Amino acid sequence: MSRFTLSITAQDADIDELGHVNNAVWVQWIQRIATAHWEAVAPVEHKLAYVWVVTRHEIDYRGSVFAGETVVGETWVEGAPKGARFDRHVRFVGDDGKVKLEAVTTWALLDRGTGRLMRVREDVAAPFYS
């Protein structure tokens, strides 16, 4: 199983009325790390042929992050795809070493040209495991 990491620093625009990172921003960060992982591991021909879309997020918020603080996001894929869908695990850890968010998100593979769902083939899944 291959893990991918990405550091993100909370900006003033990410902060809600309670003074910490807004829940909607966390969802954007989940998408950002998932997309960055795909961009880092997928061969060019796959990037040109396919696109991933979110079908479900299951998120556990564990702690607050404030403007100027940095979190390290980690994402990985466990298990085999289910048809067109792939579950991705995500965890964000703060500078204090504490988990701030954990999530399991489900992504579906689309043919970029037709917009139709596609079964995740072994060669498309393989880069997530190496």
Tab-separated table of N, CA, C and O in Angstrom:
chain	number	residue	atom	x	y	z
A	1	MET	N	0.846	-1.178	0.000
A	1	MET	CA	0.000	0.000	0.000
A	1	MET	C	0.891	1.242	0.000
A	1	MET	O	1.779	1.374	0.817
A	2	SER	N	0.655	2.130	-0.932
A	2	SER	CA	1.416	3.360	-1.083
A	2	SER	C	0.685	4.495	-0.368
A	2	SER	O	-0.514	4.675	-0.547
A	3	ARG	N	1.420	5.231	0.419
A	3	ARG	CA	0.839	6.402	1.092
A	3	ARG	C	1.403	7.666	0.459
A	3	ARG	O	2.565	7.715	0.079
A	4	PHE	N	0.544	8.662	0.363
A	4	PHE	CA	0.913	9.935	-0.239
A	4	PHE	C	0.669	11.017	0.803
A	4	PHE	O	-0.357	10.996	1.496
A	5	THR	N	1.591	11.971	0.936
A	5	THR	CA	1.422	13.043	1.917
A	5	THR	C	1.468	14.409	1.251
A	5	THR	O	2.079	14.579	0.183
A	6	LEU	N	0.807	15.356	1.906
A	6	LEU	CA	0.749	16.729	1.420
A	6	LEU	C	0.579	17.650	2.626
A	6	LEU	O	-0.299	17.411	3.462
A	7	SER	N	1.407	18.675	2.730
A	7	SER	CA	1.279	19.661	3.813
A	7	SER	C	0.413	20.815	3.353
A	7	SER	O	0.547	21.292	2.221
A	8	ILE	N	-0.465	21.264	4.259
A	8	ILE	CA	-1.346	22.394	3.954
A	8	ILE	C	-1.339	23.322	5.164
A	8	ILE	O	-1.499	22.868	6.303
A	9	THR	N	-1.187	24.611	4.912
A	9	THR	CA	-1.236	25.611	5.969
A	9	THR	C	-2.554	26.371	5.876
A	9	THR	O	-2.922	26.857	4.805
A	10	ALA	N	-3.260	26.442	7.003
A	10	ALA	CA	-4.554	27.132	7.051
A	10	ALA	C	-4.361	28.633	6.842
A	10	ALA	O	-3.520	29.258	7.496
A	11	GLN	N	-5.140	29.167	5.926
A	11	GLN	CA	-5.118	30.600	5.623
A	11	GLN	C	-6.313	31.282	6.298
A	11	GLN	O	-7.274	30.626	6.688
A	12	ASP	N	-6.284	32.603	6.388
A	12	ASP	CA	-7.394	33.345	7.000
A	12	ASP	C	-8.725	33.018	6.331
A	12	ASP	O	-9.749	32.906	7.001
A	13	ALA	N	-8.719	32.839	5.011
A	13	ALA	CA	-9.959	32.553	4.271
A	13	ALA	C	-10.527	31.170	4.610
A	13	ALA	O	-11.696	30.897	4.308
A	14	ASP	N	-9.736	30.288	5.227
A	14	ASP	CA	-10.183	28.936	5.581
A	14	ASP	C	-10.915	28.888	6.921
A	14	ASP	O	-11.484	27.863	7.283
A	15	ILE	N	-10.908	30.003	7.634
A	15	ILE	CA	-11.387	30.039	9.019
A	15	ILE	C	-12.857	30.466	9.070
A	15	ILE	O	-13.282	31.381	8.372
A	16	ASP	N	-13.622	29.773	9.932
A	16	ASP	CA	-15.046	30.100	10.079
A	16	ASP	C	-15.285	31.003	11.293
A	16	ASP	O	-14.341	31.463	11.940
A	17	GLU	N	-16.551	31.236	11.595
A	17	GLU	CA	-16.909	32.155	12.682
A	17	GLU	C	-16.510	31.639	14.061
A	17	GLU	O	-16.480	32.385	15.031
A	18	LEU	N	-16.161	30.362	14.166
A	18	LEU	CA	-15.695	29.804	15.438
A	18	LEU	C	-14.176	29.919	15.593
A	18	LEU	O	-13.611	29.529	16.607
A	19	GLY	N	-13.512	30.441	14.544
A	19	GLY	CA	-12.086	30.699	14.624
A	19	GLY	C	-11.186	29.553	14.195
A	19	GLY	O	-9.978	29.622	14.365
A	20	HIS	N	-11.782	28.490	13.638
A	20	HIS	CA	-10.963	27.363	13.167
A	20	HIS	C	-11.343	27.002	11.743
A	20	HIS	O	-12.289	27.546	11.182
A	21	VAL	N	-10.591	26.060	11.151
A	21	VAL	CA	-10.839	25.680	9.762
A	21	VAL	C	-12.278	25.189	9.605
A	21	VAL	O	-12.751	24.338	10.360
A	22	ASN	N	-12.964	25.753	8.635
A	22	ASN	CA	-14.354	25.416	8.335
A	22	ASN	C	-14.457	23.986	7.804
A	22	ASN	O	-13.581	23.526	7.071
A	23	ASN	N	-15.534	23.295	8.164
A	23	ASN	CA	-15.725	21.910	7.714
A	23	ASN	C	-15.731	21.788	6.192
A	23	ASN	O	-15.233	20.802	5.642
A	24	ALA	N	-16.278	22.769	5.502
A	24	ALA	CA	-16.293	22.727	4.032
A	24	ALA	C	-14.870	22.816	3.473
A	24	ALA	O	-14.569	22.225	2.434
A	25	VAL	N	-13.990	23.522	4.159
A	25	VAL	CA	-12.595	23.624	3.733
A	25	VAL	C	-11.905	22.268	3.876
A	25	VAL	O	-11.132	21.862	3.009
A	26	TRP	N	-12.217	21.552	4.965
A	26	TRP	CA	-11.655	20.210	5.127
A	26	TRP	C	-12.010	19.327	3.920
A	26	TRP	O	-11.171	18.562	3.429
A	27	VAL	N	-13.235	19.443	3.438
A	27	VAL	CA	-13.648	18.649	2.266
A	27	VAL	C	-12.816	19.055	1.048
A	27	VAL	O	-12.383	18.207	0.271
A	28	GLN	N	-12.558	20.346	0.899
A	28	GLN	CA	-11.705	20.801	-0.208
A	28	GLN	C	-10.296	20.239	-0.063
A	28	GLN	O	-9.669	19.844	-1.051
A	29	TRP	N	-9.783	20.171	1.161
A	29	TRP	CA	-8.450	19.626	1.380
A	29	TRP	C	-8.411	18.130	1.085
A	29	TRP	O	-7.421	17.621	0.564
A	30	ILE	N	-9.484	17.423	1.416
A	30	ILE	CA	-9.583	15.995	1.076
A	30	ILE	C	-9.497	15.830	-0.440
A	30	ILE	O	-8.786	14.971	-0.950
A	31	GLN	N	-10.225	16.655	-1.157
A	31	GLN	CA	-10.184	16.586	-2.618
A	31	GLN	C	-8.804	16.967	-3.140
A	31	GLN	O	-8.293	16.344	-4.070
A	32	ARG	N	-8.182	17.970	-2.530
A	32	ARG	CA	-6.864	18.415	-2.985
A	32	ARG	C	-5.825	17.296	-2.842
A	32	ARG	O	-5.044	17.053	-3.762
A	33	ILE	N	-5.813	16.602	-1.712
A	33	ILE	CA	-4.815	15.555	-1.520
A	33	ILE	C	-5.098	14.351	-2.421
A	33	ILE	O	-4.181	13.754	-2.969
A	34	ALA	N	-6.377	14.026	-2.619
A	34	ALA	CA	-6.722	12.908	-3.505
A	34	ALA	C	-6.290	13.211	-4.935
A	34	ALA	O	-5.705	12.357	-5.617
A	35	THR	N	-6.560	14.417	-5.388
A	35	THR	CA	-6.183	14.820	-6.740
A	35	THR	C	-4.668	14.864	-6.901
A	35	THR	O	-4.129	14.400	-7.909
A	36	ALA	N	-3.976	15.381	-5.892
A	36	ALA	CA	-2.510	15.436	-5.953
A	36	ALA	C	-1.914	14.032	-5.998
A	36	ALA	O	-0.920	13.797	-6.704
A	37	HIS	N	-2.517	13.102	-5.275
A	37	HIS	CA	-2.048	11.715	-5.286
A	37	HIS	C	-2.180	11.136	-6.696
A	37	HIS	O	-1.242	10.534	-7.224
A	38	TRP	N	-3.345	11.302	-7.306
A	38	TRP	CA	-3.570	10.826	-8.679
A	38	TRP	C	-2.552	11.441	-9.632
A	38	TRP	O	-1.939	10.759	-10.445
A	39	GLU	N	-2.358	12.749	-9.530
A	39	GLU	CA	-1.414	13.439	-10.407
A	39	GLU	C	0.010	12.926	-10.215
A	39	GLU	O	0.784	12.862	-11.162
A	40	ALA	N	0.349	12.533	-8.990
A	40	ALA	CA	1.709	12.074	-8.690
A	40	ALA	C	1.979	10.653	-9.173
A	40	ALA	O	3.114	10.343	-9.531
A	41	VAL	N	0.959	9.796	-9.181
A	41	VAL	CA	1.231	8.375	-9.463
A	41	VAL	C	0.704	7.881	-10.808
A	41	VAL	O	1.193	6.881	-11.327
A	42	ALA	N	-0.281	8.538	-11.376
A	42	ALA	CA	-0.887	8.035	-12.615
A	42	ALA	C	-0.029	8.346	-13.834
A	42	ALA	O	0.538	9.438	-13.948
A	43	PRO	N	0.059	7.398	-14.758
A	43	PRO	CA	0.753	7.694	-16.012
A	43	PRO	C	-0.039	8.727	-16.834
A	43	PRO	O	-1.252	8.857	-16.685
A	44	VAL	N	0.673	9.436	-17.671
A	44	VAL	CA	0.063	10.510	-18.470
A	44	VAL	C	-1.155	10.011	-19.240
A	44	VAL	O	-2.187	10.692	-19.288
A	45	GLU	N	-1.067	8.828	-19.847
A	45	GLU	CA	-2.192	8.332	-20.646
A	45	GLU	C	-3.447	8.120	-19.799
A	45	GLU	O	-4.565	8.298	-20.283
A	46	HIS	N	-3.286	7.776	-18.518
A	46	HIS	CA	-4.454	7.626	-17.637
A	46	HIS	C	-5.038	8.992	-17.273
A	46	HIS	O	-6.256	9.160	-17.237
A	47	LYS	N	-4.165	9.955	-17.005
A	47	LYS	CA	-4.640	11.305	-16.678
A	47	LYS	C	-5.438	11.903	-17.829
A	47	LYS	O	-6.409	12.626	-17.605
A	48	LEU	N	-5.035	11.595	-19.051
A	48	LEU	CA	-5.736	12.116	-20.221
A	48	LEU	C	-7.049	11.379	-20.492
A	48	LEU	O	-7.979	11.952	-21.046
A	49	ALA	N	-7.123	10.129	-20.097
A	49	ALA	CA	-8.285	9.303	-20.427
A	49	ALA	C	-9.368	9.268	-19.345
A	49	ALA	O	-10.531	9.049	-19.660
A	50	TYR	N	-8.989	9.488	-18.092
A	50	TYR	CA	-9.928	9.273	-16.990
A	50	TYR	C	-9.977	10.470	-16.054
A	50	TYR	O	-9.040	11.255	-15.967
A	51	VAL	N	-11.075	10.542	-15.309
A	51	VAL	CA	-11.232	11.546	-14.262
A	51	VAL	C	-11.985	10.881	-13.108
A	51	VAL	O	-12.847	10.024	-13.322
A	52	TRP	N	-11.634	11.260	-11.892
A	52	TRP	CA	-12.280	10.729	-10.693
A	52	TRP	C	-13.289	11.743	-10.154
A	52	TRP	O	-13.035	12.946	-10.176
A	53	VAL	N	-14.415	11.259	-9.658
A	53	VAL	CA	-15.403	12.106	-9.001
A	53	VAL	C	-15.775	11.482	-7.655
A	53	VAL	O	-15.780	10.261	-7.515
A	54	VAL	N	-16.073	12.325	-6.700
A	54	VAL	CA	-16.464	11.856	-5.368
A	54	VAL	C	-17.915	11.397	-5.389
A	54	VAL	O	-18.783	12.069	-5.955
A	55	THR	N	-18.164	10.255	-4.758
A	55	THR	CA	-19.548	9.806	-4.596
A	55	THR	C	-19.979	9.799	-3.131
A	55	THR	O	-21.164	9.790	-2.840
A	56	ARG	N	-18.986	9.822	-2.214
A	56	ARG	CA	-19.339	9.779	-0.790
A	56	ARG	C	-18.146	10.203	0.049
A	56	ARG	O	-17.012	9.858	-0.253
A	57	HIS	N	-18.428	10.945	1.120
A	57	HIS	CA	-17.427	11.269	2.143
A	57	HIS	C	-17.963	10.804	3.491
A	57	HIS	O	-19.122	11.084	3.830
A	58	GLU	N	-17.146	10.123	4.265
A	58	GLU	CA	-17.448	9.812	5.665
A	58	GLU	C	-16.306	10.424	6.467
A	58	GLU	O	-15.150	9.987	6.363
A	59	ILE	N	-16.609	11.463	7.245
A	59	ILE	CA	-15.579	12.278	7.884
A	59	ILE	C	-15.775	12.298	9.393
A	59	ILE	O	-16.881	12.515	9.879
A	60	ASP	N	-14.665	12.107	10.112
A	60	ASP	CA	-14.636	12.264	11.567
A	60	ASP	C	-13.719	13.433	11.882
A	60	ASP	O	-12.513	13.377	11.610
A	61	TYR	N	-14.307	14.499	12.433
A	61	TYR	CA	-13.535	15.676	12.829
A	61	TYR	C	-13.027	15.422	14.245
A	61	TYR	O	-13.812	15.174	15.151
A	62	ARG	N	-11.707	15.476	14.433
A	62	ARG	CA	-11.091	15.094	15.711
A	62	ARG	C	-10.472	16.267	16.464
A	62	ARG	O	-10.185	16.151	17.642
A	63	GLY	N	-10.214	17.369	15.777
A	63	GLY	CA	-9.584	18.506	16.442
A	63	GLY	C	-9.611	19.731	15.553
A	63	GLY	O	-9.903	19.641	14.363
A	64	SER	N	-9.306	20.856	16.155
A	64	SER	CA	-9.364	22.130	15.441
A	64	SER	C	-7.990	22.531	14.916
A	64	SER	O	-6.960	22.197	15.495
A	65	VAL	N	-8.028	23.262	13.809
A	65	VAL	CA	-6.832	23.850	13.217
A	65	VAL	C	-7.137	25.325	13.002
A	65	VAL	O	-8.232	25.690	12.556
A	66	PHE	N	-6.158	26.176	13.311
A	66	PHE	CA	-6.345	27.615	13.268
A	66	PHE	C	-5.456	28.244	12.200
A	66	PHE	O	-4.522	27.608	11.705
A	67	ALA	N	-5.758	29.489	11.855
A	67	ALA	CA	-4.998	30.195	10.819
A	67	ALA	C	-3.508	30.146	11.134
A	67	ALA	O	-3.097	30.341	12.279
A	68	GLY	N	-2.723	29.844	10.108
A	68	GLY	CA	-1.277	29.774	10.249
A	68	GLY	C	-0.752	28.407	10.640
A	68	GLY	O	0.449	28.160	10.544
A	69	GLU	N	-1.625	27.518	11.101
A	69	GLU	CA	-1.187	26.172	11.476
A	69	GLU	C	-1.106	25.280	10.235
A	69	GLU	O	-1.883	25.432	9.297
A	70	THR	N	-0.183	24.358	10.280
A	70	THR	CA	0.021	23.429	9.179
A	70	THR	C	-0.399	22.032	9.587
A	70	THR	O	-0.139	21.610	10.717
A	71	VAL	N	-1.067	21.347	8.680
A	71	VAL	CA	-1.398	19.935	8.866
A	71	VAL	C	-0.702	19.149	7.764
A	71	VAL	O	-0.456	19.659	6.673
A	72	VAL	N	-0.388	17.902	8.082
A	72	VAL	CA	0.142	16.995	7.072
A	72	VAL	C	-0.959	15.995	6.776
A	72	VAL	O	-1.429	15.282	7.665
A	73	GLY	N	-1.401	16.004	5.532
A	73	GLY	CA	-2.410	15.061	5.088
A	73	GLY	C	-1.745	13.816	4.557
A	73	GLY	O	-0.680	13.892	3.925
A	74	GLU	N	-2.354	12.691	4.837
A	74	GLU	CA	-1.865	11.408	4.342
A	74	GLU	C	-3.048	10.678	3.724
A	74	GLU	O	-4.145	10.668	4.298
A	75	THR	N	-2.850	10.084	2.560
A	75	THR	CA	-3.923	9.346	1.911
A	75	THR	C	-3.390	8.041	1.355
A	75	THR	O	-2.220	7.940	0.989
A	76	TRP	N	-4.266	7.057	1.313
A	76	TRP	CA	-3.906	5.739	0.797
A	76	TRP	C	-5.166	4.996	0.401
A	76	TRP	O	-6.270	5.355	0.800
A	77	VAL	N	-4.974	3.965	-0.395
A	77	VAL	CA	-6.072	3.124	-0.855
A	77	VAL	C	-5.846	1.727	-0.285
A	77	VAL	O	-4.749	1.186	-0.375
A	78	GLU	N	-6.884	1.187	0.335
A	78	GLU	CA	-6.843	-0.187	0.840
A	78	GLU	C	-7.868	-1.003	0.074
A	78	GLU	O	-8.937	-0.512	-0.254
A	79	GLY	N	-7.552	-2.234	-0.159
A	79	GLY	CA	-8.517	-3.113	-0.804
A	79	GLY	C	-8.650	-2.850	-2.288
A	79	GLY	O	-8.116	-1.883	-2.828
A	80	ALA	N	-9.385	-3.735	-2.901
A	80	ALA	CA	-9.589	-3.663	-4.347
A	80	ALA	C	-10.748	-2.732	-4.685
A	80	ALA	O	-11.646	-2.522	-3.870
A	81	PRO	N	-10.736	-2.170	-5.892
A	81	PRO	CA	-11.877	-1.373	-6.337
A	81	PRO	C	-13.134	-2.233	-6.406
A	81	PRO	O	-13.047	-3.459	-6.529
A	82	LYS	N	-14.274	-1.564	-6.327
A	82	LYS	CA	-15.569	-2.234	-6.461
A	82	LYS	C	-16.235	-1.656	-7.706
A	82	LYS	O	-16.858	-0.604	-7.634
A	83	GLY	N	-16.058	-2.324	-8.826
A	83	GLY	CA	-16.604	-1.801	-10.083
A	83	GLY	C	-15.909	-0.510	-10.451
A	83	GLY	O	-14.698	-0.472	-10.629
A	84	ALA	N	-16.680	0.569	-10.506
A	84	ALA	CA	-16.138	1.882	-10.851
A	84	ALA	C	-15.648	2.647	-9.621
A	84	ALA	O	-15.094	3.728	-9.754
A	85	ARG	N	-15.859	2.078	-8.433
A	85	ARG	CA	-15.594	2.822	-7.200
A	85	ARG	C	-14.356	2.319	-6.459
A	85	ARG	O	-14.057	1.135	-6.446
A	86	PHE	N	-13.717	3.292	-5.789
A	86	PHE	CA	-12.488	3.051	-5.053
A	86	PHE	C	-12.588	3.812	-3.741
A	86	PHE	O	-12.881	5.013	-3.753
A	87	ASP	N	-12.362	3.160	-2.622
A	87	ASP	CA	-12.345	3.861	-1.334
A	87	ASP	C	-10.946	4.365	-1.041
A	87	ASP	O	-9.970	3.649	-1.213
A	88	ARG	N	-10.877	5.600	-0.585
A	88	ARG	CA	-9.617	6.250	-0.257
A	88	ARG	C	-9.675	6.665	1.217
A	88	ARG	O	-10.671	7.212	1.677
A	89	HIS	N	-8.599	6.401	1.936
A	89	HIS	CA	-8.495	6.809	3.331
A	89	HIS	C	-7.676	8.085	3.401
A	89	HIS	O	-6.708	8.249	2.652
A	90	VAL	N	-8.076	8.974	4.317
A	90	VAL	CA	-7.391	10.254	4.477
A	90	VAL	C	-7.255	10.541	5.968
A	90	VAL	O	-8.186	10.295	6.743
A	91	ARG	N	-6.101	11.066	6.336
A	91	ARG	CA	-5.874	11.496	7.722
A	91	ARG	C	-5.073	12.781	7.679
A	91	ARG	O	-4.112	12.902	6.908
A	92	PHE	N	-5.467	13.770	8.492
A	92	PHE	CA	-4.704	15.003	8.644
A	92	PHE	C	-4.221	15.092	10.085
A	92	PHE	O	-5.014	14.943	11.018
A	93	VAL	N	-2.909	15.336	10.247
A	93	VAL	CA	-2.281	15.423	11.566
A	93	VAL	C	-1.692	16.817	11.722
A	93	VAL	O	-1.033	17.337	10.806
A	94	GLY	N	-1.915	17.420	12.898
A	94	GLY	CA	-1.406	18.763	13.164
A	94	GLY	C	0.034	18.759	13.621
A	94	GLY	O	0.641	17.707	13.867
A	95	ASP	N	0.581	19.974	13.760
A	95	ASP	CA	1.952	20.132	14.244
A	95	ASP	C	2.143	19.536	15.634
A	95	ASP	O	3.263	19.192	16.018
A	96	ASP	N	1.055	19.415	16.379
A	96	ASP	CA	1.114	18.856	17.737
A	96	ASP	C	1.125	17.326	17.736
A	96	ASP	O	1.147	16.694	18.793
A	97	GLY	N	1.070	16.717	16.522
A	97	GLY	CA	1.085	15.261	16.417
A	97	GLY	C	-0.270	14.610	16.587
A	97	GLY	O	-0.394	13.388	16.498
A	98	LYS	N	-1.299	15.416	16.795
A	98	LYS	CA	-2.643	14.876	17.006
A	98	LYS	C	-3.421	14.821	15.693
A	98	LYS	O	-3.315	15.728	14.856
A	99	VAL	N	-4.218	13.764	15.549
A	99	VAL	CA	-5.073	13.616	14.369
A	99	VAL	C	-6.178	14.662	14.442
A	99	VAL	O	-6.893	14.752	15.450
A	100	LYS	N	-6.322	15.434	13.381
A	100	LYS	CA	-7.345	16.485	13.318
A	100	LYS	C	-8.568	16.026	12.538
A	100	LYS	O	-9.675	16.506	12.775
A	101	LEU	N	-8.367	15.108	11.593
A	101	LEU	CA	-9.466	14.618	10.764
A	101	LEU	C	-9.094	13.248	10.217
A	101	LEU	O	-7.941	13.010	9.868
A	102	GLU	N	-10.094	12.369	10.156
A	102	GLU	CA	-9.954	11.082	9.476
A	102	GLU	C	-11.166	10.918	8.585
A	102	GLU	O	-12.281	11.312	8.958
A	103	ALA	N	-10.954	10.336	7.424
A	103	ALA	CA	-12.062	10.177	6.484
A	103	ALA	C	-11.853	8.944	5.618
A	103	ALA	O	-10.722	8.516	5.392
A	104	VAL	N	-12.968	8.424	5.161
A	104	VAL	CA	-12.976	7.438	4.082
A	104	VAL	C	-13.861	8.045	3.010
A	104	VAL	O	-15.010	8.414	3.281
A	105	THR	N	-13.305	8.215	1.832
A	105	THR	CA	-14.068	8.804	0.743
A	105	THR	C	-14.147	7.808	-0.401
A	105	THR	O	-13.229	7.024	-0.608
A	106	THR	N	-15.249	7.832	-1.101
A	106	THR	CA	-15.443	6.929	-2.232
A	106	THR	C	-15.393	7.755	-3.508
A	106	THR	O	-16.078	8.770	-3.625
A	107	TRP	N	-14.571	7.282	-4.434
A	107	TRP	CA	-14.379	7.949	-5.713
A	107	TRP	C	-14.799	7.011	-6.832
A	107	TRP	O	-14.603	5.806	-6.736
A	108	ALA	N	-15.382	7.573	-7.874
A	108	ALA	CA	-15.776	6.786	-9.047
A	108	ALA	C	-14.959	7.246	-10.248
A	108	ALA	O	-14.667	8.438	-10.406
A	109	LEU	N	-14.607	6.286	-11.085
A	109	LEU	CA	-13.805	6.554	-12.272
A	109	LEU	C	-14.709	6.806	-13.470
A	109	LEU	O	-15.620	6.020	-13.745
A	110	LEU	N	-14.442	7.907	-14.166
A	110	LEU	CA	-15.202	8.249	-15.368
A	110	LEU	C	-14.270	8.282	-16.564
A	110	LEU	O	-13.106	8.672	-16.458
A	111	ASP	N	-14.819	7.904	-17.698
A	111	ASP	CA	-14.144	8.107	-18.971
A	111	ASP	C	-14.202	9.607	-19.259
A	111	ASP	O	-15.283	10.197	-19.299
A	112	ARG	N	-13.059	10.237	-19.401
A	112	ARG	CA	-13.019	11.696	-19.582
A	112	ARG	C	-13.773	12.136	-20.844
A	112	ARG	O	-14.424	13.182	-20.853
A	113	GLY	N	-13.723	11.347	-21.900
A	113	GLY	CA	-14.362	11.723	-23.160
A	113	GLY	C	-15.870	11.607	-23.136
A	113	GLY	O	-16.573	12.462	-23.673
A	114	THR	N	-16.399	10.551	-22.511
A	114	THR	CA	-17.843	10.317	-22.535
A	114	THR	C	-18.550	10.709	-21.242
A	114	THR	O	-19.760	10.868	-21.234
A	115	GLY	N	-17.788	10.821	-20.155
A	115	GLY	CA	-18.395	11.120	-18.861
A	115	GLY	C	-19.069	9.908	-18.225
A	115	GLY	O	-19.731	10.042	-17.203
A	116	ARG	N	-18.885	8.737	-18.810
A	116	ARG	CA	-19.525	7.513	-18.307
A	116	ARG	C	-18.657	6.810	-17.271
A	116	ARG	O	-17.433	6.824	-17.356
A	117	LEU	N	-19.343	6.183	-16.319
A	117	LEU	CA	-18.644	5.372	-15.326
A	117	LEU	C	-17.876	4.254	-16.004
A	117	LEU	O	-18.339	3.693	-16.997
A	118	MET	N	-16.714	3.929	-15.415
A	118	MET	CA	-15.876	2.842	-15.931
A	118	MET	C	-15.450	1.952	-14.778
A	118	MET	O	-15.155	2.447	-13.696
A	119	ARG	N	-15.382	0.670	-15.034
A	119	ARG	CA	-14.799	-0.246	-14.057
A	119	ARG	C	-13.327	0.122	-13.884
A	119	ARG	O	-12.632	0.403	-14.857
A	120	VAL	N	-12.862	0.148	-12.621
A	120	VAL	CA	-11.457	0.448	-12.365
A	120	VAL	C	-10.637	-0.786	-12.718
A	120	VAL	O	-10.711	-1.809	-12.055
A	121	ARG	N	-9.890	-0.671	-13.787
A	121	ARG	CA	-9.056	-1.791	-14.246
A	121	ARG	C	-7.818	-1.919	-13.361
A	121	ARG	O	-7.406	-0.971	-12.699
A	122	GLU	N	-7.206	-3.093	-13.423
A	122	GLU	CA	-6.022	-3.378	-12.617
A	122	GLU	C	-4.892	-2.393	-12.913
A	122	GLU	O	-4.205	-1.920	-12.000
A	123	ASP	N	-4.682	-2.037	-14.174
A	123	ASP	CA	-3.588	-1.126	-14.514
A	123	ASP	C	-3.845	0.305	-14.022
A	123	ASP	O	-2.896	1.056	-13.768
A	124	VAL	N	-5.105	0.671	-13.852
A	124	VAL	CA	-5.438	2.009	-13.317
A	124	VAL	C	-5.252	2.002	-11.803
A	124	VAL	O	-4.795	2.986	-11.227
A	125	ALA	N	-5.571	0.901	-11.141
A	125	ALA	CA	-5.448	0.800	-9.692
A	125	ALA	C	-3.999	0.612	-9.243
A	125	ALA	O	-3.610	1.081	-8.163
A	126	ALA	N	-3.204	-0.049	-10.048
A	126	ALA	CA	-1.843	-0.449	-9.646
A	126	ALA	C	-0.977	0.689	-9.097
A	126	ALA	O	-0.278	0.485	-8.096
A	127	PRO	N	-0.978	1.886	-9.679
A	127	PRO	CA	-0.108	2.940	-9.142
A	127	PRO	C	-0.432	3.342	-7.702
A	127	PRO	O	0.433	3.872	-7.000
A	128	PHE	N	-1.649	3.096	-7.251
A	128	PHE	CA	-2.015	3.433	-5.875
A	128	PHE	C	-1.403	2.474	-4.864
A	128	PHE	O	-1.365	2.747	-3.672
A	129	TYR	N	-0.938	1.330	-5.323
A	129	TYR	CA	-0.396	0.303	-4.429
A	129	TYR	C	1.120	0.245	-4.440
A	129	TYR	O	1.707	-0.436	-3.620
A	130	SER	N	1.766	0.906	-5.382
A	130	SER	CA	3.229	0.771	-5.467
A	130	SER	C	3.935	1.971	-4.876
A	130	SER	O	3.372	2.970	-4.602
